[in-house]
PDB file of C-alpha atoms in Angstrom:
ATOM      1  CA  MET A   1      26.377  -9.702  21.428  1.00 70.00           C
ATOM      2  CA  ARG A   2      26.942  -6.011  20.701  1.00 75.00           C
ATOM      3  CA  GLN A   3      30.058  -6.762  18.617  1.00 80.00           C
ATOM      4  CA  PHE A   4      28.194  -9.404  16.630  1.00 76.00           C
ATOM      5  CA  VAL A   5      25.261  -7.079  15.932  1.00 70.00           C
ATOM      6  CA  GLU A   6      27.588  -4.247  14.918  1.00 75.00           C
ATOM      7  CA  SER A   7      29.519  -6.579  12.582  1.00 79.00           C
ATOM      8  CA  VAL A   8      26.272  -7.678  10.902  1.00 75.00           C
ATOM      9  CA  ILE A   9      24.974  -4.110  10.549  1.00 72.00           C
ATOM     10  CA  SER A  10      28.300  -2.829   9.191  1.00 77.00           C
ATOM     11  CA  GLY A  11      28.532  -5.671   6.677  1.00 79.00           C
ATOM     12  CA  ARG A  12      31.774  -7.092   8.099  1.00 86.00           C
ATOM     13  CA  ASN A  13      29.946 -10.288   9.066  1.00 85.00           C
ATOM     14  CA  ARG A  14      28.433 -11.847   5.939  1.00 84.00           C
ATOM     15  CA  GLY A  15      26.190 -14.749   5.080  1.00 81.00           C
ATOM     16  CA  ALA A  16      27.210 -18.047   3.471  1.00 82.00           C
ATOM     17  CA  SER A  17      26.919 -16.423   0.006  1.00 84.00           C
ATOM     18  CA  GLY A  18      29.522 -13.826   0.945  1.00 85.00           C
ATOM     19  CA  LYS A  19      26.932 -11.058   0.726  1.00 84.00           C
ATOM     20  CA  PRO A  20      25.919  -8.827   3.643  1.00 79.00           C
ATOM     21  CA  PHE A  21      22.790  -9.883   5.499  1.00 73.00           C
ATOM     22  CA  ALA A  22      19.638  -8.315   4.038  1.00 71.00           C
ATOM     23  CA  ALA A  23      17.024  -9.698   6.425  1.00 69.00           C
ATOM     24  CA  VAL A  24      16.650 -11.241   9.846  1.00 65.00           C
ATOM     25  CA  VAL A  25      14.459 -14.243  10.514  1.00 66.00           C
ATOM     26  CA  ASN A  26      13.181 -14.109  14.051  1.00 61.00           C
ATOM     27  CA  LEU A  27      12.535 -17.441  15.755  1.00 62.00           C
ATOM     28  CA  GLY A  28      11.407 -17.391  19.336  1.00 61.00           C
ATOM     29  CA  ILE A  29      10.496 -19.862  22.003  1.00 61.00           C
ATOM     30  CA  GLY A  30       8.127 -18.714  24.691  1.00 61.00           C
ATOM     31  CA  GLY A  31       8.208 -14.938  24.915  1.00 63.00           C
ATOM     32  CA  SER A  32      11.614 -14.312  23.345  1.00 62.00           C
ATOM     33  CA  ASP A  33      10.101 -12.991  20.123  1.00 59.00           C
ATOM     34  CA  SER A  34       7.679 -10.633  21.875  1.00 65.00           C
ATOM     35  CA  GLY A  35       9.673  -7.486  21.074  1.00 64.00           C
ATOM     36  CA  PRO A  36       9.964  -8.023  17.305  1.00 60.00           C
ATOM     37  CA  ARG A  37       6.364  -9.234  17.151  1.00 63.00           C
ATOM     38  CA  LEU A  38       5.226  -6.091  18.990  1.00 65.00           C
ATOM     39  CA  VAL A  39       7.042  -3.886  16.457  1.00 63.00           C
ATOM     40  CA  ALA A  40       5.417  -5.750  13.551  1.00 62.00           C
ATOM     41  CA  HIS A  41       1.957  -5.401  15.116  1.00 61.00           C
ATOM     42  CA  ALA A  42       2.523  -1.716  15.851  1.00 65.00           C
ATOM     43  CA  LEU A  43       3.543  -1.000  12.260  1.00 62.00           C
ATOM     44  CA  HIS A  44       0.578  -2.947  10.907  1.00 60.00           C
ATOM     45  CA  GLY A  45      -1.716  -0.989  13.242  1.00 66.00           C
ATOM     46  CA  LEU A  46      -0.500   2.303  11.766  1.00 66.00           C
ATOM     47  CA  GLY A  47      -2.355   1.367   8.592  1.00 69.00           C
ATOM     48  CA  ALA A  48      -5.640   1.428  10.507  1.00 72.00           C
ATOM     49  CA  THR A  49      -5.297   5.027  11.684  1.00 68.00           C
ATOM     50  CA  ARG A  50      -7.894   7.577  10.518  1.00 75.00           C
ATOM     51  CA  THR A  51      -7.223  11.146  11.673  1.00 83.00           C
ATOM     52  CA  GLN A  52      -5.302  13.377   9.279  1.00 88.00           C
ATOM     53  CA  GLU A  53      -2.458  13.926  11.753  1.00 88.00           C
ATOM     54  CA  ALA A  54      -2.147  10.215  12.569  1.00 87.00           C
ATOM     55  CA  VAL A  55      -2.235   9.326   8.865  1.00 88.00           C
ATOM     56  CA  ALA A  56       0.659  11.766   8.247  1.00 90.00           C
ATOM     57  CA  VAL A  57       2.695  10.107  11.016  1.00 88.00           C
ATOM     58  CA  ALA A  58       1.872   6.641   9.665  1.00 88.00           C
ATOM     59  CA  LEU A  59       2.891   7.648   6.142  1.00 91.00           C
ATOM     60  CA  SER A  60       6.195   9.061   7.379  1.00 91.00           C
ATOM     61  CA  ALA A  61       7.085   5.500   8.473  1.00 88.00           C
ATOM     62  CA  LEU A  62       7.302   4.579   4.776  1.00 90.00           C
ATOM     63  CA  LEU A  63      10.325   6.857   4.395  1.00 93.00           C
ATOM     64  CA  ASP A  64      11.967   6.185   7.764  1.00 91.00           C
ATOM     65  CA  ASP A  65      15.449   4.731   7.194  1.00 89.00           C
ATOM     66  CA  GLN A  66      15.297   3.101  10.620  1.00 86.00           C
ATOM     67  CA  LEU A  67      12.401   0.884   9.516  1.00 85.00           C
ATOM     68  CA  ASP A  68      12.510  -1.971   7.031  1.00 84.00           C
ATOM     69  CA  PRO A  69      10.358  -1.005   4.023  1.00 85.00           C
ATOM     70  CA  ARG A  70       8.934  -4.554   3.927  1.00 82.00           C
ATOM     71  CA  ALA A  71       7.562  -3.955   7.405  1.00 82.00           C
ATOM     72  CA  THR A  72       6.089  -0.551   6.544  1.00 84.00           C
ATOM     73  CA  TYR A  73       4.447  -1.563   3.250  1.00 85.00           C
ATOM     74  CA  PRO A  74       1.302  -2.828   5.061  1.00 85.00           C
ATOM     75  CA  VAL A  75       0.889   0.713   6.429  1.00 86.00           C
ATOM     76  CA  ALA A  76       0.377   2.009   2.878  1.00 88.00           C
ATOM     77  CA  LYS A  77      -2.004  -0.834   2.027  1.00 88.00           C
ATOM     78  CA  GLY A  78      -4.069  -0.230   5.153  1.00 88.00           C
ATOM     79  CA  LEU A  79      -4.340   3.495   4.523  1.00 91.00           C
ATOM     80  CA  LEU A  80      -5.268   3.014   0.863  1.00 93.00           C
ATOM     81  CA  ALA A  81      -7.989   0.582   1.920  1.00 91.00           C
ATOM     82  CA  SER A  82      -9.467   3.184   4.280  1.00 90.00           C
ATOM     83  CA  PRO A  83     -11.934   5.594   2.639  1.00 91.00           C
ATOM     84  CA  GLU A  84     -11.031   8.221   5.273  1.00 90.00           C
ATOM     85  CA  ALA A  85      -7.275   8.035   4.606  1.00 92.00           C
ATOM     86  CA  ARG A  86      -7.147   7.014   0.933  1.00 94.00           C
ATOM     87  CA  GLU A  87      -6.732  10.470  -0.654  1.00 95.00           C
ATOM     88  CA  GLN A  88      -4.055  11.545   1.820  1.00 95.00           C
ATOM     89  CA  ALA A  89      -2.184   8.276   1.274  1.00 94.00           C
ATOM     90  CA  LEU A  90      -2.400   8.631  -2.495  1.00 96.00           C
ATOM     91  CA  ALA A  91      -1.138  12.235  -2.401  1.00 97.00           C
ATOM     92  CA  PHE A  92       1.800  11.059  -0.265  1.00 96.00           C
ATOM     93  CA  ILE A  93       2.584   8.254  -2.711  1.00 96.00           C
ATOM     94  CA  TRP A  94       2.537  10.639  -5.681  1.00 97.00           C
ATOM     95  CA  ALA A  95       4.770  13.137  -3.849  1.00 97.00           C
ATOM     96  CA  ASN A  96       7.264  10.424  -2.844  1.00 96.00           C
ATOM     97  CA  LEU A  97       6.895   7.930  -5.683  1.00 96.00           C
ATOM     98  CA  ASP A  98      10.523   7.879  -6.840  1.00 95.00           C
ATOM     99  CA  VAL A  99      11.851   7.479  -3.288  1.00 95.00           C
ATOM    100  CA  LEU A 100       9.338   4.722  -2.508  1.00 94.00           C
ATOM    101  CA  LEU A 101      10.182   2.817  -5.686  1.00 94.00           C
ATOM    102  CA  LYS A 102      13.893   2.927  -4.823  1.00 93.00           C
ATOM    103  CA  ARG A 103      13.321   2.036  -1.162  1.00 91.00           C
ATOM    104  CA  LEU A 104      10.911  -0.842  -1.555  1.00 89.00           C
ATOM    105  CA  PRO A 105      12.178  -4.311  -2.476  1.00 86.00           C
ATOM    106  CA  ARG A 106      11.280  -5.287  -6.053  1.00 81.00           C
ATOM    107  CA  ASP A 107       8.212  -7.366  -5.172  1.00 80.00           C
ATOM    108  CA  ARG A 108       6.741  -4.604  -2.993  1.00 85.00           C
ATOM    109  CA  ALA A 109       7.621  -1.880  -5.495  1.00 91.00           C
ATOM    110  CA  ALA A 110       5.791  -3.791  -8.231  1.00 93.00           C
ATOM    111  CA  ARG A 111       2.726  -4.137  -6.005  1.00 91.00           C
ATOM    112  CA  LEU A 112       2.611  -0.365  -5.668  1.00 92.00           C
ATOM    113  CA  PHE A 113       1.609  -0.293  -9.345  1.00 95.00           C
ATOM    114  CA  GLY A 114      -1.605  -2.146  -8.462  1.00 94.00           C
ATOM    115  CA  LEU A 115      -3.130   0.964  -6.869  1.00 92.00           C
ATOM    116  CA  GLY A 116      -6.143   0.713  -9.160  1.00 93.00           C
ATOM    117  CA  THR A 117      -7.643  -1.963  -6.928  1.00 94.00           C
ATOM    118  CA  TYR A 118      -8.417   0.710  -4.319  1.00 95.00           C
ATOM    119  CA  PHE A 119     -10.408   2.987  -6.641  1.00 96.00           C
ATOM    120  CA  CYS A 120     -13.523   2.930  -8.813  1.00 95.00           C
ATOM    121  CA  ASP A 121     -13.663   6.160 -10.852  1.00 95.00           C
ATOM    122  CA  ASP A 122     -12.348   7.872 -13.980  1.00 96.00           C
ATOM    123  CA  GLU A 123     -10.410  10.572 -12.127  1.00 96.00           C
ATOM    124  CA  HIS A 124      -8.282   8.114 -10.149  1.00 97.00           C
ATOM    125  CA  ARG A 125      -7.807   5.912 -13.202  1.00 97.00           C
ATOM    126  CA  ALA A 126      -6.348   8.891 -15.078  1.00 97.00           C
ATOM    127  CA  GLN A 127      -4.091   9.796 -12.113  1.00 96.00           C
ATOM    128  CA  ILE A 128      -2.783   6.241 -11.783  1.00 97.00           C
ATOM    129  CA  GLU A 129      -2.177   5.974 -15.518  1.00 96.00           C
ATOM    130  CA  ALA A 130      -0.396   9.352 -15.599  1.00 96.00           C
ATOM    131  CA  HIS A 131       1.860   8.699 -12.604  1.00 96.00           C
ATOM    132  CA  LEU A 132       2.714   5.058 -13.148  1.00 97.00           C
ATOM    133  CA  ARG A 133       2.611   4.131 -16.850  1.00 96.00           C
ATOM    134  CA  SER A 134       5.893   5.910 -17.593  1.00 95.00           C
ATOM    135  CA  LYS A 135       7.628   4.096 -14.713  1.00 95.00           C
ATOM    136  CA  VAL A 136       6.661   0.571 -15.794  1.00 95.00           C
ATOM    137  CA  GLY A 137      10.106  -0.115 -17.267  1.00 92.00           C
ATOM    138  CA  GLU A 138      11.825   0.707 -13.961  1.00 93.00           C
ATOM    139  CA  VAL A 139      10.340  -2.118 -11.862  1.00 94.00           C
ATOM    140  CA  VAL A 140      10.133  -5.791 -12.808  1.00 93.00           C
ATOM    141  CA  GLY A 141       6.530  -7.021 -12.734  1.00 94.00           C
ATOM    142  CA  SER A 142       5.056  -3.536 -12.562  1.00 95.00           C
ATOM    143  CA  LYS A 143       3.329  -3.608 -15.966  1.00 96.00           C
ATOM    144  CA  ARG A 144       1.286  -6.639 -14.971  1.00 96.00           C
ATOM    145  CA  GLN A 145       0.405  -5.121 -11.591  1.00 96.00           C
ATOM    146  CA  LEU A 146      -0.599  -1.819 -13.211  1.00 97.00           C
ATOM    147  CA  ASP A 147      -2.718  -3.502 -15.870  1.00 97.00           C
ATOM    148  CA  GLN A 148      -4.435  -5.754 -13.322  1.00 97.00           C
ATOM    149  CA  GLY A 149      -5.099  -2.855 -10.964  1.00 96.00           C
ATOM    150  CA  LEU A 150      -6.602  -0.771 -13.758  1.00 97.00           C
ATOM    151  CA  GLU A 151      -8.685  -3.729 -14.922  1.00 97.00           C
ATOM    152  CA  THR A 152     -10.080  -4.113 -11.393  1.00 97.00           C
ATOM    153  CA  LEU A 153     -10.868  -0.392 -11.325  1.00 97.00           C
ATOM    154  CA  ASP A 154     -12.575  -0.636 -14.729  1.00 97.00           C
ATOM    155  CA  GLN A 155     -14.663  -3.605 -13.606  1.00 97.00           C
ATOM    156  CA  CYS A 156     -15.757  -1.736 -10.493  1.00 96.00           C
ATOM    157  CA  ARG A 157     -16.665   1.312 -12.567  1.00 95.00           C
ATOM    158  CA  GLU A 158     -18.721  -0.774 -15.014  1.00 95.00           C
ATOM    159  CA  PHE A 159     -20.459  -2.621 -12.200  1.00 95.00           C
ATOM    160  CA  TRP A 160     -21.618   0.619 -10.582  1.00 93.00           C
ATOM    161  CA  LYS A 161     -22.556   2.165 -13.927  1.00 93.00           C
ATOM    162  CA  ARG A 162     -24.988  -0.725 -14.436  1.00 93.00           C
ATOM    163  CA  ALA A 163     -26.073  -1.281 -10.847  1.00 94.00           C
ATOM    164  CA  LEU A 164     -26.583   2.308  -9.703  1.00 92.00           C
ATOM    165  CA  PRO A 165     -29.817   2.964 -11.645  1.00 91.00           C
ATOM    166  CA  GLU A 166     -31.333  -0.205 -10.174  1.00 91.00           C
ATOM    167  CA  VAL A 167     -30.218   0.710  -6.660  1.00 90.00           C
ATOM    168  CA  GLU A 168     -31.588   4.252  -7.023  1.00 90.00           C
ATOM    169  CA  ALA A 169     -34.910   2.945  -8.381  1.00 90.00           C
ATOM    170  CA  HIS A 170     -35.174   0.496  -5.527  1.00 89.00           C
ATOM    171  CA  LEU A 171     -34.435   3.196  -2.959  1.00 89.00           C
ATOM    172  CA  GLN A 172     -36.951   5.589  -4.522  1.00 88.00           C
ATOM    173  CA  GLY A 173     -39.556   2.828  -4.439  1.00 83.00           C
ATOM    174  CA  ALA A 174     -38.703   2.107  -0.827  1.00 70.00           C
ATOM    175  CA  ASP A 175     -39.107   5.824   0.003  1.00 65.00           C
ATOM    176  CA  ALA A 176     -42.533   5.875  -1.642  1.00 60.00           C
ATOM    177  CA  LYS A 177     -43.612   2.807   0.375  1.00 64.00           C
ATOM    178  CA  ALA A 178     -42.183   4.011   3.665  1.00 59.00           C
ATOM    179  CA  PRO A 179     -44.766   5.129   6.226  1.00 63.00           C
ATOM    180  CA  SER A 180     -44.788   8.838   6.914  1.00 60.00           C
ATOM    181  CA  ARG A 181     -44.063  10.020  10.434  1.00 55.00           C
TER     182      ARG A 181
END
């Protein structure tokens, strides 16, 4: 087994196409897939972390050569979706953008351009535009992802621009009607 694994990792053992193996499909009966499934769940769980130190550890998984970038991508998505971790995750992405774009498979790299879906303000729109627009030509599908992400951000911004005065008026009216204690 060890010789087989080493031959696959080294590239001596190749697939039917003659190319080295790029991925492993894990099929298990009973509990034989418990180990790989545990690793996948653990990596996914890193995206749910909230403390600054834990977020830093989770983000470091995105650059770990021992981990498949397809398995670590959900970590970034989970952290971006978390209001507590979003800014730290975004700063990490900006600081490591070129490395991440090279490391991630094409489909995942293109999805990174859709960052706008996690934000709803002018400042982040400008950041996303500044960091990503110039890189659109480097990743297939990235222009569409970037444009869609920014459109989602713009729609969110417009929604709150229109809804906020109504919400504030409602809350002020509710305060006026609330019984005093």
